[in-house]
Structures are given as structure tokens and as C-alpha cells.
Coordinates of C-alpha atoms and ligand atoms in Angstrom, one line a residue:
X23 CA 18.9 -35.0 -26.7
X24 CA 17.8 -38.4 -26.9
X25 CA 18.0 -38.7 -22.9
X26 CA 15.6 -36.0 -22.9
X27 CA 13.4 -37.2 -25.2
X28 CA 13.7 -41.0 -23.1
X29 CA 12.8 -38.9 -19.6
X30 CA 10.3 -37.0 -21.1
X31 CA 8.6 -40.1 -21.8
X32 CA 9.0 -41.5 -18.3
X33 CA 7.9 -38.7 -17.3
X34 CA 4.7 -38.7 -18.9
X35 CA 3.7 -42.4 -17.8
X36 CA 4.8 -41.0 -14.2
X37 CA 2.5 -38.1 -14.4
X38 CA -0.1 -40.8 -15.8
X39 CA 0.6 -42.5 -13.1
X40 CA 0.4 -40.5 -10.6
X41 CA -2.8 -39.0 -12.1
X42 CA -4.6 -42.9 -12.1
X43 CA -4.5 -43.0 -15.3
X44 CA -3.3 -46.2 -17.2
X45 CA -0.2 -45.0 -19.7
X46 CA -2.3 -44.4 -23.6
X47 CA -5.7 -43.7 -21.7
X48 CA -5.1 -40.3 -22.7
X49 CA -6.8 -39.9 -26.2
X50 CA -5.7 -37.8 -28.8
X51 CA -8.2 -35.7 -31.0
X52 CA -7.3 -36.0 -34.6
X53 CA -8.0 -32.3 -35.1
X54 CA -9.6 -31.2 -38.2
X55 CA -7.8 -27.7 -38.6
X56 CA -10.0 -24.4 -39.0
X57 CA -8.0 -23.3 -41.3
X58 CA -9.0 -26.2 -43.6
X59 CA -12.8 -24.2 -43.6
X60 CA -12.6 -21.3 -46.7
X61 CA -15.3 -18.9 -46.0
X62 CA -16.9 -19.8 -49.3
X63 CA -17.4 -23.3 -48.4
X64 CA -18.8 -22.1 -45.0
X65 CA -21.2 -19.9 -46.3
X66 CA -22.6 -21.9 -48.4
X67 CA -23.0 -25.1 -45.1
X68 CA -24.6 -22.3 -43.0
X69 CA -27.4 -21.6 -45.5
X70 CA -26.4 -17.7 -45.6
X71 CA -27.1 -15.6 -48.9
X72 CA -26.3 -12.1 -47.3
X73 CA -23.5 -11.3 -45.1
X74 CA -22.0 -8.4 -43.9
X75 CA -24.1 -6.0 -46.3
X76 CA -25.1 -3.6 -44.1
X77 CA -23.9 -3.4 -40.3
X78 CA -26.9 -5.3 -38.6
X79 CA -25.7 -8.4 -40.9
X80 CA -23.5 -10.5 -39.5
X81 CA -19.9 -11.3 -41.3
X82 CA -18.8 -14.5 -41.9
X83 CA -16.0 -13.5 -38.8
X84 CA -19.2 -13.5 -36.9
X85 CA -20.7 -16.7 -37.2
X86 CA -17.5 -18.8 -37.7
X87 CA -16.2 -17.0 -34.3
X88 CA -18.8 -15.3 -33.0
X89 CA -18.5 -11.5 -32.6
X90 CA -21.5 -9.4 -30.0
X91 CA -24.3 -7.8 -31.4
X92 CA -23.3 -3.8 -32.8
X93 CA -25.3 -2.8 -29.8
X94 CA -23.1 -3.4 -27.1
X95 CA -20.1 -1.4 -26.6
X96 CA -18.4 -2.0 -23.5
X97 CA -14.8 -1.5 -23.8
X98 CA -11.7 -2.2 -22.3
X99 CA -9.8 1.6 -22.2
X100 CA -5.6 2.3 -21.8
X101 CA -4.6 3.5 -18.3
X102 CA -3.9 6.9 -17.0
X103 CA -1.3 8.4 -16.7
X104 CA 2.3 8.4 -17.5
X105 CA 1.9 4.2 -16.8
X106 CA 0.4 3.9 -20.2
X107 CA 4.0 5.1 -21.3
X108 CA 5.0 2.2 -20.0
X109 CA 3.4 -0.5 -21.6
X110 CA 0.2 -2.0 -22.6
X111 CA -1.9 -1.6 -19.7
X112 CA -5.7 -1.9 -20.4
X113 CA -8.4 -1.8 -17.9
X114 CA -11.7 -4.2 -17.7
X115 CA -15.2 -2.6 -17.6
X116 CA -15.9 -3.2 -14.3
X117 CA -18.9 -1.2 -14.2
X118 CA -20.3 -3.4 -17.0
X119 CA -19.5 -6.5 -15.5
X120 CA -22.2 -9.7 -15.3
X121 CA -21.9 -12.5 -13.0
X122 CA -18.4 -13.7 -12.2
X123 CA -16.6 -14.6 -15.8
X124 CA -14.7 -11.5 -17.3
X125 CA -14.8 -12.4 -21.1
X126 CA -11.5 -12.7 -22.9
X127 CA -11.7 -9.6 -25.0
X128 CA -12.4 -7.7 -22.0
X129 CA -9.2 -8.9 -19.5
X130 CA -7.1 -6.5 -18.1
X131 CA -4.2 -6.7 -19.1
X132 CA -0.3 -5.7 -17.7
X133 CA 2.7 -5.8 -20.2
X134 CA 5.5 -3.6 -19.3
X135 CA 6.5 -3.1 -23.3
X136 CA 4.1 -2.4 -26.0
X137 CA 5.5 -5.4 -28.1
X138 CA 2.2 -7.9 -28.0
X139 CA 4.0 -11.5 -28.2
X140 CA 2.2 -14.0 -30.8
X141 CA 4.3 -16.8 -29.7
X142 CA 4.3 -20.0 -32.4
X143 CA 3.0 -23.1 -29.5
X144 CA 5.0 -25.2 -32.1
X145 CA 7.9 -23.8 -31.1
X146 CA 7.4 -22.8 -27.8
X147 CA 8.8 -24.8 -24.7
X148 CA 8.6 -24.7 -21.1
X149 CA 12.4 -25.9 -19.6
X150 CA 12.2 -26.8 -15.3
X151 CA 15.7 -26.8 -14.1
X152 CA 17.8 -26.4 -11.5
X153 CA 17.5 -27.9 -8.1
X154 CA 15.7 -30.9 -9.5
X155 CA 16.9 -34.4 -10.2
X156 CA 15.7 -34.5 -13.7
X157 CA 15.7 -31.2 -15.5
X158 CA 13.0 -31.5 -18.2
X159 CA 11.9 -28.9 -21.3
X160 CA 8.0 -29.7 -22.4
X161 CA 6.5 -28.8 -25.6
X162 CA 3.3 -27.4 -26.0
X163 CA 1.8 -30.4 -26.9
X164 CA 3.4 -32.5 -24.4
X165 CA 2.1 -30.3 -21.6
X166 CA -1.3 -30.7 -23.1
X167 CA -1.0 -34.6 -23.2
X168 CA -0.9 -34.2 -19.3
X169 CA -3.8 -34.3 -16.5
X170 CA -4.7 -30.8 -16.5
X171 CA -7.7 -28.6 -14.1
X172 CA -9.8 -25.9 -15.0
X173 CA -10.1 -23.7 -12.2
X174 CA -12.0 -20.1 -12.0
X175 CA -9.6 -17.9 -10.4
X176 CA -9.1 -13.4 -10.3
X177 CA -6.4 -11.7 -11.2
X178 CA -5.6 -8.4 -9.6
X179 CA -2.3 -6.0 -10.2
X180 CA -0.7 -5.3 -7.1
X181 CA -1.2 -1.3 -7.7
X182 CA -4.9 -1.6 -8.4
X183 CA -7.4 1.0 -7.0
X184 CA -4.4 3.1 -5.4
X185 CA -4.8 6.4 -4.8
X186 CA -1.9 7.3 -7.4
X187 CA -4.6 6.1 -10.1
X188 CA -7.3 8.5 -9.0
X189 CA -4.7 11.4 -9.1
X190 CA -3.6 9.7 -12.7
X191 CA -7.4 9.9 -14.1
X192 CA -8.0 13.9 -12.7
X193 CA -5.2 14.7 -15.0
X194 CA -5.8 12.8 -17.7
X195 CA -9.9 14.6 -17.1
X196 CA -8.1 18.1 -16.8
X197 CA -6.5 17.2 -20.4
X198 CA -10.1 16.2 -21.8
X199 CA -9.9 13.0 -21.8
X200 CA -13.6 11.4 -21.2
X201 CA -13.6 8.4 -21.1
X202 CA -12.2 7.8 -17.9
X203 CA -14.3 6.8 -14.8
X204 CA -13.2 5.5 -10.8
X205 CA -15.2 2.2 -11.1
X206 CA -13.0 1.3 -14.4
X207 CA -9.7 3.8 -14.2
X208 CA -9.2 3.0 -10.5
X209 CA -10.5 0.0 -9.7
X210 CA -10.1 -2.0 -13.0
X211 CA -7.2 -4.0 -12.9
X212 CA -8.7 -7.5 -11.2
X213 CA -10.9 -9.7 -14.1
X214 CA -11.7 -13.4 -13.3
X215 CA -11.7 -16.2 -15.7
X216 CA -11.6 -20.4 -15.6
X217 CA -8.1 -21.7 -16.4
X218 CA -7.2 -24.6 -17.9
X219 CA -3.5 -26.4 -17.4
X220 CA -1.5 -28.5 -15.6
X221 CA -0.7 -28.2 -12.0
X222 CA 2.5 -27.3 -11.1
X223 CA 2.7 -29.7 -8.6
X224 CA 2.1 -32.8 -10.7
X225 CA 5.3 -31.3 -13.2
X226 CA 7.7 -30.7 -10.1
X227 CA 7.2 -33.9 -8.6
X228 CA 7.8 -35.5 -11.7
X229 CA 10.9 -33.9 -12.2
X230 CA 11.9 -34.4 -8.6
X231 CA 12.4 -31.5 -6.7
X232 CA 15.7 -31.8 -4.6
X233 CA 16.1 -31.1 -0.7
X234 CA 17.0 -27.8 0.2
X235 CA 14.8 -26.2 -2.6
X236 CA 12.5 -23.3 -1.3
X237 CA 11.4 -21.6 -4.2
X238 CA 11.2 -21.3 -7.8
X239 CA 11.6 -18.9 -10.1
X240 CA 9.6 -18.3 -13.3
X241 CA 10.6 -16.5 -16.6
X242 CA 8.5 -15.3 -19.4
X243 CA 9.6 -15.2 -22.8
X244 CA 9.2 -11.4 -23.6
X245 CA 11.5 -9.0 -24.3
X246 CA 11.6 -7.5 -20.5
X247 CA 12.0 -11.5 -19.1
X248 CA 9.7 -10.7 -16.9
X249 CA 10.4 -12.7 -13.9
X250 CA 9.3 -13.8 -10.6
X251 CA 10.4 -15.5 -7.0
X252 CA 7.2 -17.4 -5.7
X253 CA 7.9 -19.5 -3.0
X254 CA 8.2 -23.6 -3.4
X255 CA 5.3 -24.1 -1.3
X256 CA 3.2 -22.3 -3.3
X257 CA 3.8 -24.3 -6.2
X258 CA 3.5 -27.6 -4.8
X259 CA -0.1 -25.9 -3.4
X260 CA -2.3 -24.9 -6.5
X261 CA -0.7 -23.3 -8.8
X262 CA -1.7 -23.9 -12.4
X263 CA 0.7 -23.7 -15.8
X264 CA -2.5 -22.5 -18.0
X265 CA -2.7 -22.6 -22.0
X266 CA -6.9 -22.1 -21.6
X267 CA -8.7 -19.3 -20.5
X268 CA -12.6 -19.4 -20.9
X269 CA -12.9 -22.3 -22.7
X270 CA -10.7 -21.6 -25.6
X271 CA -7.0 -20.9 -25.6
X272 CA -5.1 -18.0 -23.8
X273 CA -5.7 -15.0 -25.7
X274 CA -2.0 -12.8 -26.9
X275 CA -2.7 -10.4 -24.1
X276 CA -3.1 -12.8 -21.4
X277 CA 0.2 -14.8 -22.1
X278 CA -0.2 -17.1 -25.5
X279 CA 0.5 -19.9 -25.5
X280 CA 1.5 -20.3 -21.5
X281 CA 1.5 -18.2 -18.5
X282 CA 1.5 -19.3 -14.8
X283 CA -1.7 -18.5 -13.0
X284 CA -0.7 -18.0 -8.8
X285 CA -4.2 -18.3 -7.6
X286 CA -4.8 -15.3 -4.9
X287 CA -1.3 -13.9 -5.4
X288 CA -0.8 -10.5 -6.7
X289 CA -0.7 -10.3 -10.4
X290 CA 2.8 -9.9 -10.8
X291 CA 3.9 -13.7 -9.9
X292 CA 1.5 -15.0 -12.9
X293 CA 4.2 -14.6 -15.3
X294 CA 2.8 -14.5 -19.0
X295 CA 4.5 -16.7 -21.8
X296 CA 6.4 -18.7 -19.3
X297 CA 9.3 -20.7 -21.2
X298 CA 11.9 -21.4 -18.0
X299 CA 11.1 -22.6 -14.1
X300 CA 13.9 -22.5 -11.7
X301 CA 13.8 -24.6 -8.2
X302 CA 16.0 -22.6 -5.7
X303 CA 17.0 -22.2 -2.5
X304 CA 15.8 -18.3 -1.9
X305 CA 14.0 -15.6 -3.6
X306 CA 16.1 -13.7 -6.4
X307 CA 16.3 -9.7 -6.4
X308 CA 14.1 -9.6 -9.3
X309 CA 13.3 -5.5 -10.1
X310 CA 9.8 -6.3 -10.3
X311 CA 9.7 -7.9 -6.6
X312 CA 12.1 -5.5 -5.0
X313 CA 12.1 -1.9 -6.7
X314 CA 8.5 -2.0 -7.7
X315 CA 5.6 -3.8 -6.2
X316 CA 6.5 -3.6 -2.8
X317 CA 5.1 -1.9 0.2
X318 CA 7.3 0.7 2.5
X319 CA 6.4 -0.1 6.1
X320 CA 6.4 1.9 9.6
X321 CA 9.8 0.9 10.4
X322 CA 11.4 2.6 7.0
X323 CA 11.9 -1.7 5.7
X324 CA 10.3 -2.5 2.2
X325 CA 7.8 -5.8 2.5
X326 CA 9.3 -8.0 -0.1
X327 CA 7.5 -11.0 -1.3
X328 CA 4.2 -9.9 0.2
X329 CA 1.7 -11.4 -2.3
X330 CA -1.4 -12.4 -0.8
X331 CA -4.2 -10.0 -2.2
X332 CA -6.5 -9.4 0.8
X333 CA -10.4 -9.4 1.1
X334 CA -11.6 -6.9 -1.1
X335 CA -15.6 -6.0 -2.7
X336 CA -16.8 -3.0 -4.5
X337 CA -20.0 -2.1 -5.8
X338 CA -20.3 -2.6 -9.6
X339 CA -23.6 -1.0 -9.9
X340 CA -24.3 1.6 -9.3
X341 CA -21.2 3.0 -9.1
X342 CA -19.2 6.3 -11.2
X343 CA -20.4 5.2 -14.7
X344 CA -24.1 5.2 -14.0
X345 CA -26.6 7.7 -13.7
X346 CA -29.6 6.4 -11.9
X347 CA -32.7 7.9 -13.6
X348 CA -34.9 7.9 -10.6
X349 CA -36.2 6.6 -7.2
X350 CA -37.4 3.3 -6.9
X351 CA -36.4 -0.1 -6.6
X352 CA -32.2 -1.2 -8.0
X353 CA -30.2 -3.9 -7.5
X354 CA -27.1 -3.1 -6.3
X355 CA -24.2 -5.4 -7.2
X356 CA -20.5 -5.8 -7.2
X357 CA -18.0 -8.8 -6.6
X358 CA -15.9 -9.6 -4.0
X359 CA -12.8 -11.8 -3.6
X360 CA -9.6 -12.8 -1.5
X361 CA -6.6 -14.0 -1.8
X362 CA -6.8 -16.7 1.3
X363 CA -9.9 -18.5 -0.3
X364 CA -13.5 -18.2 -0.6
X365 CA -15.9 -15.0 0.3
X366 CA -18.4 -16.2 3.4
X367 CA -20.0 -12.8 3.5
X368 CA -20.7 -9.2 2.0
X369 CA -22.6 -6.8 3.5
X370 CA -23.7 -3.7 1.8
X371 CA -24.6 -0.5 3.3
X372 CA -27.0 2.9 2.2
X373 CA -27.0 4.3 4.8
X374 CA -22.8 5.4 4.9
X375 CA -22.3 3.1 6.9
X376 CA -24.3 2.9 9.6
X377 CA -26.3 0.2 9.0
X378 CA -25.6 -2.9 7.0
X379 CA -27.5 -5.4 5.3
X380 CA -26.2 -9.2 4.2
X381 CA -26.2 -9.3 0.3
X382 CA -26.8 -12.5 -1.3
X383 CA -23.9 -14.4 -3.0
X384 CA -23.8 -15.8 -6.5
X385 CA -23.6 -19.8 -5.6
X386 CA -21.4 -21.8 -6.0
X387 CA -18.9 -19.3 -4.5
X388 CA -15.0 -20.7 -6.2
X389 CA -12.0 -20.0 -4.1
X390 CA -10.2 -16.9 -4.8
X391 CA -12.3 -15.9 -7.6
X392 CA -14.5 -13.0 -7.6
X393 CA -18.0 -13.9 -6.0
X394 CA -21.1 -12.2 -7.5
X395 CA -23.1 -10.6 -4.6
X396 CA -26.8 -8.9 -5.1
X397 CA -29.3 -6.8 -2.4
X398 CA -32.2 -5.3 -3.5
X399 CA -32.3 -1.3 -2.1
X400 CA -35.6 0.8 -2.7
X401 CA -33.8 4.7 -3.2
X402 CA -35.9 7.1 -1.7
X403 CA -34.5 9.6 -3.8
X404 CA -32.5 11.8 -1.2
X405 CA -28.4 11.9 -1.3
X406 CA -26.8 9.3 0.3
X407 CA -23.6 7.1 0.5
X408 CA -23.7 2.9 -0.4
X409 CA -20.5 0.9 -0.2
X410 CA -20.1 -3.1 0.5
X411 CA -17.3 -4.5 2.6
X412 CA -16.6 -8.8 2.3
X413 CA -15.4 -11.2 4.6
X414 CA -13.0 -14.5 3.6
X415 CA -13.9 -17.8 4.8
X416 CA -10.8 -17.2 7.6
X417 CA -13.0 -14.1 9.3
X418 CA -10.5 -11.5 7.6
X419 CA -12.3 -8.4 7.0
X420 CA -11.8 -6.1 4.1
X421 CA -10.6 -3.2 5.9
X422 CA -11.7 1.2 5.6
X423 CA -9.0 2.8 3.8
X424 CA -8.0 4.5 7.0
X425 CA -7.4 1.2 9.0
X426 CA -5.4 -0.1 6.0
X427 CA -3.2 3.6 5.9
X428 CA -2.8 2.5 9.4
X429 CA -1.3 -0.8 8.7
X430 CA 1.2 1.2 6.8
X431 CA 1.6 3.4 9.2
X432 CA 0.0 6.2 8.8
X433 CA -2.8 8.0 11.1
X434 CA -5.6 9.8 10.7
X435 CA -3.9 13.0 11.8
X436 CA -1.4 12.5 9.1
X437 CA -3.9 12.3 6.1
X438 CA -5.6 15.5 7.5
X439 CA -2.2 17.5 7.6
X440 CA -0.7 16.4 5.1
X441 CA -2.9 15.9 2.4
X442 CA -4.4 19.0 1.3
X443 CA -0.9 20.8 1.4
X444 CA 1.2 18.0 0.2
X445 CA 3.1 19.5 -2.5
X446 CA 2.8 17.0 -6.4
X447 CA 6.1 16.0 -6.4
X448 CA 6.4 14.5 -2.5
X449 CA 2.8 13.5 -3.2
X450 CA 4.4 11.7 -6.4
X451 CA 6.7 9.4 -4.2
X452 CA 4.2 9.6 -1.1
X453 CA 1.9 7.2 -3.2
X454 CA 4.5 5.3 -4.3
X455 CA 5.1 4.1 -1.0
X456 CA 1.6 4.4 1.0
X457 CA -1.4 3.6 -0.6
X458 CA 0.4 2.0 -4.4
X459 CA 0.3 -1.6 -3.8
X460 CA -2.2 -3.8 -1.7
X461 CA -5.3 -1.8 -1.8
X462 CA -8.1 -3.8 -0.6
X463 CA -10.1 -0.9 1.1
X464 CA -13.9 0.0 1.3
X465 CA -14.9 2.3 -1.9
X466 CA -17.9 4.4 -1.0
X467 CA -20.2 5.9 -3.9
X468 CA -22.0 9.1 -3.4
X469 CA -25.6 9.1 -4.6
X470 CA -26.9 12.5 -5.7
X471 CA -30.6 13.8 -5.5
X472 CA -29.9 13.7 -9.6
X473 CA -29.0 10.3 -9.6
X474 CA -25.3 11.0 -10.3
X475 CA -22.6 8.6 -8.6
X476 CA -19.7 10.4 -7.7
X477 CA -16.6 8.4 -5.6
X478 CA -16.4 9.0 -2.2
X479 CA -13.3 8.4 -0.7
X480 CA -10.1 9.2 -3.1
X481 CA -11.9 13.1 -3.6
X482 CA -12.3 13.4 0.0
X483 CA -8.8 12.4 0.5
X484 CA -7.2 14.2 -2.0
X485 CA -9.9 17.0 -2.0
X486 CA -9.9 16.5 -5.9
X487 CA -6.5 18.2 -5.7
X488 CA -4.3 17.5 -8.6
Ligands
MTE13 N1 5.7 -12.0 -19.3 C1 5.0 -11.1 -18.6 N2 4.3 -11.6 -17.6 C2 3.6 -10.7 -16.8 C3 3.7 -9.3 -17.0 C4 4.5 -8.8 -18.0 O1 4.7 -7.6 -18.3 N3 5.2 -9.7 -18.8 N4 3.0 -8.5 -16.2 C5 2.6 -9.0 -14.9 C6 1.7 -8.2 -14.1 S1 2.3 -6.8 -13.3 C7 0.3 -8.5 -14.0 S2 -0.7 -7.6 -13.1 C8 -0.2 -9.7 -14.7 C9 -1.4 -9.2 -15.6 O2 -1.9 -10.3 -16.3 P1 -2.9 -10.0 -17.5 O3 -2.2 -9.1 -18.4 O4 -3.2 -11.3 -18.1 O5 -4.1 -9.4 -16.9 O6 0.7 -10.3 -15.5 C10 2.0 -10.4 -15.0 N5 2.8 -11.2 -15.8
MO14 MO1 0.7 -5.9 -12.0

């Protein structure tokens, strides 16, 4: 024990060290606890008489956190589907979405139990073992004490806007459930936010990563252990061991007190509530990385430790959840992101696709993070078809859903057969395999003569067949 407490120390003037910092440069904040602040004693410092009285007053929960005013009501809603048997899946408002920031209370979030951890960060530790030279388990506040980044950076589950999800939300609609819509239902499992932690990097050199090691593997302290391979060179590259999410700490949902975030990688490697790293030779057979979130290729193989999420937009608004009320001038606006790096260009169409315009992008554009793009578009009124499609800084293009079928090796000829006769239960295991994981294709919106916005692409496919 007292070895470990003696390297942790070394440790930390290595880390300093490394970091340019002289050892004790890093301050401490004495830390006057909220919990010390009684409402009564707050009410009275903030000068208010009335609170909570009638609903347009605020509580004293408002103005000591801050809650939004009782006229906004966007909401995060439960997934369709028999997947919101498995867990606590929630889906961000997309269609709601402003700039490039998804507030906390409006993450998605992907737990595959319905237990919601509220870890203790007193208690809570992160161990690195095994092919390092000195195996080291952090506290909270030790990690803290380190050089950390803040980086803005998406998160997007691997199944987001598959085709499964469409069939999942015609269902639930067929049951009466309402409020379900394409824009939040299918697409809504990517949010973005600015984390805060230490890079990974800076902990593994410090604990000295032995030769031979490839890759690591990272365990979450839930009741599934969840658990991830992510290669070695991916650590030593940018990834983050975050305790702050917008500015404040990591909310429950998104991994309290520490998750990993794996900028650009599909959602399943950031493993929530991290407590144990692994450096190891090869990948582990981890379910989630070789049963599910995989992709079946041409050949009949599985791709395995595939996690680079592609280019991908999508119009925002207008999109499923808006009603346009009449010709004129709109702005239409979405986000776009890759896994690679940075978005160099979007281009939106209104034409269905036969012309396209260069929309403007939200400066400064961060590295895989969503990117905020904008083009004015006059609506003559008559029906039409927009959609958007992104470039990355490498010259990758976001690809139509049938070049991306393709990829996977299916045809055009295929879809047409097969789909309108395709009987539920093949269709069942069909998406599973085709069209579940990776989906980074063009979404086209309908535009009505009403001003309805109606998807284009998954009814067409599926012609709406359920
Ligand atoms: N411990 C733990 N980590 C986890 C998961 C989980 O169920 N448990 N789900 C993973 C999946 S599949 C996704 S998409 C992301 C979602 O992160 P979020 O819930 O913060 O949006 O977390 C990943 N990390
Ligand atoms: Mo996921």
C-alpha cells in the first residue's frame, strides 16, 4: 500500500513534469461546499421575498442551479422499440438543437440496464494495470490534481439512424405513441459537449507502458462491466479520461464521476464510470465488440473493431418535427461531423439533389465535434425535397444511403426485390446486419405544399411497411 501511495506521488511530479509545470504549481481551491448554503440563508443574500408561489416564480432550485424558463419544453424522449427493454436509452432533441453544445440535461444517453449509477468520487478509483511497468490506481481527486484539456467532441451510438429504428418508431406510432418523430427517434443518438479530463496519454506514459502492448482495455464500474478493446494507439492519440462535461461535472447518465471519451470513435468504446484500464497485447472478445456493434460484410466476415464514425450531416430544421407555416424566406440548419477530424464543407440542396449550394459553417469548426452549418433558402411554396451532405477535412464524403448499402454489399437491385416483400422476421435480422451499425448516409426531408416535413428515404425504402 505504501509503495503505491510513494509511486503515486512520483507519479504525479512526473506528470508535472512532463506537463512543464514545476511540482506544487498546481493550486488547490479550498472549496467552500454548497451544501454549507441553507436555502433560508440564500434567500434572504438574493434579496427574494416570493418564490415558487405560483409557476412563473422561480424556486429557490432555480436560482441556486438555474432551471429554464416554464416556456420551453424540449425533451429528451425513451427509444423505440423493444431496445428501451433493454436499458435506459434516451434520445436528444435534435430538431431543437442550437449551435453546436447539446446541454447536459438533454444528452443522449446509452445504458444497457436501467440501474442509473450515483457513484461516491470519494470512493471511486481508476486502477491502470497490466502490461505497464508501474501499475497505478488514481483517486478522484488525484486525477483532478493532474494537467487536464477541455475538448468539444460528439458522441454518436454505433446503431444511430439505422433503418431498424424507423421500423421501431412505425410501431411504436401504430401503438399510439405520439411523440415520436425521424429527426429525434432515428437520428437522435449523437449530442456534442466540451470535456474536461486528463489525457490518456499523459497517465500511460507515466505508468510506463511496456513493449509488446497494442491495446488497452477499459472497464466501467456498472453492473453489466461494460467493457471495451480500443487500440493502444488510440490512447496514446487523444483520448481524454473526462470527470467534466459542459462546464460542471459529468452528469449520472453520462458516466459520474469518470468515463473515457474516444474522440470520433463509435459510442460504445467511451466507457461510462471507468474504474480499471488494461494495456494488452490484442483486442479481447468483449460481447459488445463482437456479437453486437459490428457490421456483416460481402464476404459473410463480421468487421470487428471498426470504430471510426464517418462524415455524416443532417438537416435540423426544417426537418419531421416542424411544420413550416408558409412560403418565404427560412434558414435551414443542421450539424455535421466526422470521425477523422474536422468538417471542410457542407452543401445543402432544394432541389433533390440536383443542385447544391455551400452552406456556411459555424466558426471555429472543433475536430470531431458536430459543426453548426446555416443557408438561407427562399421556399416558393411548391413540394420539394432538401437534404445536406458534408465533407471531412481528408476529402471523405458522406455517402447516399445506397452507396453506403453498397459498401456492405448490397445493390440497388436487391433493395427493390427484396424490400417490399421481405417478410418481419428476416427483415428483423436483415437490419441487424445491413444498415444497424455505421449509418452515416444522406437523410432527405420531403417538403409539402402544407408545409409538412415528412422523411424521405427510410419510407421509400421500407414503403412505410411495418
Ligand atoms: N459503463 C457503461 N458505459 C457505456 C455504456 C454502458 O451501457 N455502460 N454504453 C455505451 C454506449 S453503447 C454508448 S453509445 C455510449 C453513450 O454515452 P452516453 O450515454 O453518455 O450518451 O456510452 C457507452 N459507454
Ligand atoms: Mo451505443
Amino acid at each position: 500500500m505504501n509503495s503505491k501511495v510513494s509511486d503515486r506521488r512520483a507519479f504525479l511530479k512526473g506528470s508535472a513534469a512532463l506537463a512543464g509545470l514545476a511540482v506544487g504549481a498546481i493550486p488547490f481551491a479550498k472549496g467552500e461546499a454548497l451544501a454549507n448554503v441553507t436555502p433560508g440563508e440564500s434567500t434572504v443574500k438574493l434579496g427574494v421575498t416570493k418564490l415558487g408561489v405560483t409557476p412563473d416564480e422561480p424556486t429557490i432550485q432555480d436560482l441556486l442551479y438555474g432551471g429554464r424558463s416554464s416556456y420551453e419544453t424540449s425533451v429528451r424522449i425513451a427509444t423505440s422499440g423493444a431496445l428501451a427493454d433493454w436499458g435506459l436509452r434516451t434520445l436528444t432533441p435534435l430538431q431543437d438543437s442550437i449551435g453546436i453544445i447539446t446541454p447536459a440535461s438533454l444528452h443522449f444517453t446509452v445504458h444497457d440496464e436501467f440501474n442509473l449509477n450515483n457513484i461516491d468520487p470519494r470512493t471511486h478509483t481508476l486502477t491502470i494495470h497490466g502490461m505497464v511497468d508501474r501499475p497505478l490506481i488514481f483517486t478522484m481527486e488525484e486525477l483532478k490534481r493532474l494537467p487536464s484539456v477541455s475538448r468539444v467532441h460528439f458522441l454518436e451510438c454505433t446503431g444511430n439512424s439505422g433503418m431498424g429504428h424507423y421500423r421501431n418508431m412505425l410501431q411504436d406510432r401504430a401503438k399510439g405513441r405520439t411523440d415520436v418523430t425521424v429527426i429525434q427517434t432515428v437520428h437522435g443518438r449523437t449530442s456534442t459537449s466540451e470535456w474536461t479530463g486528463v489525457p490518456l496519454s499523459l497517465l500511460l506514459k507515466g505508468v510506463g507502458v511496456q513493449k509488446g502492448a497494442s491495446w488497452i482495455v477499459a472497464e466501467g464500474d456498472d453492473n453489466v462491466h461494460h467493457a471495451k478493446s480500443i487500440p493502444l494507439a488510440k490512447a496514446m492519440d487523444d483520448m481524454i479520461v473526462a470527470y467534466g462535461q459542459n462546464g460542471e461535472a459529468l452528469r449520472r447518465e453520462q458516466g459520474y464521476p469518470l468515463r473515457l471519451v474516444v474522440p470520433g470513435f463509435q459510442g460504445v468504446c467511451n466507457v461510462k464510470f471507468v474504474k480499471s484500464i488494461k494495456v494488452v497485447d490484442k483486442p479481447y472478445y468483449m460481447q459488445r465488440e463482437i456479437s453486437a456493434y459490428t457490421n456483416l460484410k460481402p464476404d459473410g466476415k463480421a468487421s470487428w473493431y471498426e470504430s471510426q464514425v464517418g462524415p455524416k450531416s443532417l438537416i435540423t430544421f426544417p426537418s419531421d418535427a416542424h411544420k413550416l407555416p408558409g412560403r418565404g424566406f427560412y434558414e435551414i440548419s443542421g450539424i455535421a461531423w466526422a470521425g477523422r477530424g474536422a468538417i471542410s464543407r457542407v452543401e445543402v440542396s432544394t432541389d433533390d439533389g440536383r443542385t447544391w449550394k455551400d452552406a456556411s459553417l459555424q466558426q471555429p469548426v472543433f475536430r470531431k465535434a458536430w459543426t453548426r452549418f446555416r443557408l438561407g433558402w427562399n421556399w416558393d411554396g411548391a413540394e420539394t425535397v432538401i437534404m445536406s451532405r458534408c465533407t471531412d477535412e481528408y476529402g471523405d464524403i458522406q455517402p447516399t444511403y445506397m452507396e453506403l448499402a453498397k459498401m456492405w454489399g448490397l445493390d440497388e437491385k436487391s433493395y427493390d426485390e427484396r424490400m417490399p416483400a421481405i417478410p418481419a422476421t428476416e427483415m428483423a435480422q436483415w437490419l441487424t446486419t445491413v444498415g444497424a451499425v455505421l449509418n452515416n448516409q444522406i437523410q432527405p426531408w420531403r417538403v409539402s405544399q402544407d408545409g409538412s416535413v415528412q422523411d424521405a428515404l427510410f419510407s421509400t425504402l421500407l414503403h412505410d411497411k411495418i
